[in-house]
Tab-separated table of C-alpha atoms in Angstrom:
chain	number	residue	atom	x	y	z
A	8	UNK	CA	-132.975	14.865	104.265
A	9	UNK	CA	-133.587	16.988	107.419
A	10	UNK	CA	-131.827	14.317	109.514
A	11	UNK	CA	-129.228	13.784	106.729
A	12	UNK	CA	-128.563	17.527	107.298
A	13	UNK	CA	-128.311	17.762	111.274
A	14	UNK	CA	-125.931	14.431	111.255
A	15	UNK	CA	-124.058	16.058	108.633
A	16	UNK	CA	-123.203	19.187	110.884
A	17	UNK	CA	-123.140	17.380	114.164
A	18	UNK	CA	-119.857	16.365	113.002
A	19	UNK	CA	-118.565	19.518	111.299
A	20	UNK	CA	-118.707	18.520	107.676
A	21	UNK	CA	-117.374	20.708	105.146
A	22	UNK	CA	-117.170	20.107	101.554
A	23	UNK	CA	-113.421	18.578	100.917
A	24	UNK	CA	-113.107	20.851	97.597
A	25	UNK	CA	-114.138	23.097	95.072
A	26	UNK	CA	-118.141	23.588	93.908
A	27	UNK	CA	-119.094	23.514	90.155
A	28	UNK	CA	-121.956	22.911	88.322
A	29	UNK	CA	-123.608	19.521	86.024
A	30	UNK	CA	-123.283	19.988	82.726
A	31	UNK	CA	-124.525	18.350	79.535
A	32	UNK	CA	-122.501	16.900	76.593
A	33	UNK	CA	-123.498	16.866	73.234
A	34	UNK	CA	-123.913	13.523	73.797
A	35	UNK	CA	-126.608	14.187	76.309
A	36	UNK	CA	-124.304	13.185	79.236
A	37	UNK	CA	-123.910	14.952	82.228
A	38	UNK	CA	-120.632	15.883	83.261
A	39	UNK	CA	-119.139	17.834	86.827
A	40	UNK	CA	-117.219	21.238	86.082
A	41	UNK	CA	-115.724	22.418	89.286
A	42	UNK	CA	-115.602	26.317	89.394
A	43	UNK	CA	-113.176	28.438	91.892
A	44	UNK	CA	-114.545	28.270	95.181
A	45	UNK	CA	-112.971	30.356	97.930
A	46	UNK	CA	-112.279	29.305	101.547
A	47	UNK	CA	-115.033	31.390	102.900
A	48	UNK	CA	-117.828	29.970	100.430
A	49	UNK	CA	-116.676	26.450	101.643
A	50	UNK	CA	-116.523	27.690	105.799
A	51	UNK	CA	-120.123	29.334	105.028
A	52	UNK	CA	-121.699	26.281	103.133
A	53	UNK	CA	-124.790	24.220	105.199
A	54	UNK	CA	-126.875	21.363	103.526
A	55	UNK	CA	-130.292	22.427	102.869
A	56	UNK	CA	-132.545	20.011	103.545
A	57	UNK	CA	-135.324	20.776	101.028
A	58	UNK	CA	-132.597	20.830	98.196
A	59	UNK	CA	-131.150	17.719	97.484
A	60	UNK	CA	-128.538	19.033	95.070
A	61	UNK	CA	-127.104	20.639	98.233
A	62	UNK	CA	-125.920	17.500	99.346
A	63	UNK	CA	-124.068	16.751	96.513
A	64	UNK	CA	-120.083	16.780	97.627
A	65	UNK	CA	-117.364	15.021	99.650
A	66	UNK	CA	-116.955	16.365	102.641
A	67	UNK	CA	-114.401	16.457	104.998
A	68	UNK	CA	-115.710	15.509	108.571
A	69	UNK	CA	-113.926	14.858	112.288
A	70	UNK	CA	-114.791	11.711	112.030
A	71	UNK	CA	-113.423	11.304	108.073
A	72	UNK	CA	-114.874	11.975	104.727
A	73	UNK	CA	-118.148	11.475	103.718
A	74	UNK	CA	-119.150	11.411	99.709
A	75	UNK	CA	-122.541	12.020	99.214
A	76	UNK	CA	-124.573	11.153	96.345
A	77	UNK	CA	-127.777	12.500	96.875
A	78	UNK	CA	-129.755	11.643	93.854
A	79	UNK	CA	-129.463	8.373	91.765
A	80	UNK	CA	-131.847	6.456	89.127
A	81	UNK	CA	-134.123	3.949	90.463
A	82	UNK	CA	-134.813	3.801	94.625
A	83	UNK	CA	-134.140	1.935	97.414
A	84	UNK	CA	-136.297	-0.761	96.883
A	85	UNK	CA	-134.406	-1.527	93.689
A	86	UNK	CA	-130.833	-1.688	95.254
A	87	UNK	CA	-131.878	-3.347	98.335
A	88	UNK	CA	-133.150	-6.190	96.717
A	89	UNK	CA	-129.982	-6.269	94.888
A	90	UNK	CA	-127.831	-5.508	97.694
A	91	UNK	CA	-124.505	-7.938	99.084
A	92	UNK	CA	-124.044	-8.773	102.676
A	93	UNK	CA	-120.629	-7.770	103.846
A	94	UNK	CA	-119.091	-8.157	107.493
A	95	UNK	CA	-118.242	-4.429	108.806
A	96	UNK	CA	-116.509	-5.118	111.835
A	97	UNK	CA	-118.665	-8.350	112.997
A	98	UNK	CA	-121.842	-6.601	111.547
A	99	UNK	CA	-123.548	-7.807	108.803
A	100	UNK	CA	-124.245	-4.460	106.282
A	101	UNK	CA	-125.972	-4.219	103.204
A	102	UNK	CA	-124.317	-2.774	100.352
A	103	UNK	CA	-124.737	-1.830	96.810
A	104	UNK	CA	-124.219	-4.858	94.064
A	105	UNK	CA	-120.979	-3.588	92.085
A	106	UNK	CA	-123.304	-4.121	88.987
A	107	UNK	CA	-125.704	-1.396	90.713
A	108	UNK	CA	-123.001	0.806	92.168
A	109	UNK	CA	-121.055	1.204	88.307
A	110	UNK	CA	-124.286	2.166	86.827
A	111	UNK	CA	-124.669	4.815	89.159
A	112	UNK	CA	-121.330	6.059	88.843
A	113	UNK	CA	-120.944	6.047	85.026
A	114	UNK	CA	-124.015	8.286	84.211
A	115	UNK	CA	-123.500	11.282	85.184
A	116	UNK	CA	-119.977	11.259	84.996
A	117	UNK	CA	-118.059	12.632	88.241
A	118	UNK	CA	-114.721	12.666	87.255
A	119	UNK	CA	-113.736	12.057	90.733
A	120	UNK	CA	-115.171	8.341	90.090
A	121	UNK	CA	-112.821	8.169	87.107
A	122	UNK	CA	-110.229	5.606	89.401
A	123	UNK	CA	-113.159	4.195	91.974
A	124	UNK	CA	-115.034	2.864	88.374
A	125	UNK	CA	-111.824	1.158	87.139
A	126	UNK	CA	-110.907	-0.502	90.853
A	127	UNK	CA	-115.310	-1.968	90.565
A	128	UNK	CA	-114.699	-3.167	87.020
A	129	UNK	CA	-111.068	-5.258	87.862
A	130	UNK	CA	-113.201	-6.741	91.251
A	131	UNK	CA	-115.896	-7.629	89.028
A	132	UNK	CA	-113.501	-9.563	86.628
A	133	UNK	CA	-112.163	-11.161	89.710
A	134	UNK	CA	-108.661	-9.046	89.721
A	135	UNK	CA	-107.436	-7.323	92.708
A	136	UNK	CA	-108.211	-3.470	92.151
């Protein structure tokens, strides 16, 4: 997360909006609850490498924005050998399955995920999002 962290201010990332706080539904589900954040929290936030929570917004970079999700169920191993091949620009890049990437994205519940979740599900059916 260290190198995570020094890439992430090399190019002047910022979170894009307000902090809040995961919390849990009576039906055990975890939900995001943003909370008033002023400018100067947001100008005086820095990743901290040794807590992974930290990590855990968009931000707003010079190069574009960046959403993080720092902690998900299952590892690496698990998506990778799940993972599609897609063409970024004439290199090959392994991503996510759409199976994988609406699991993660469903539970918690970000409700910033709310629109991305419906566009996966109408690819998945074969429908233009």
């Amino acid at each position: 997360m260290r190198r995570v962290a020094t890439a992430i201010e090399a190019v002047g990332g910022r979170p894009a909006g307000p902090f809040g706080d995961w919390v849990e539904l009576p039906n055990g589900e975890k939900k995001w609850e943003a909370r008033p954040t002023s400018q100067a929290e947001i100008d005086a936030w820095a990743p901290d490498p040794e807590d992974v929570a930290s990590f855990d917004h968009k931000l707003r970079t010079r190069l574009g924005d960046l959403d993080l999700v720092p902690t998900l169920a299952g590892g690496y191993e698990e998506l990778a050998a799940r993972a599609v091949t897609l063409s970024v620009e004439g290199v090959d890049v392994p991503v996510a399955s759409i199976a994988d990437l609406l699991a993660k994205m469903t539970v918690p519940r970000r409700e910033k995920d709310v629109d991305r979740v419906a566009g996966l599900r109408s690819i998945q059916r074969g429908e233009s999002p």
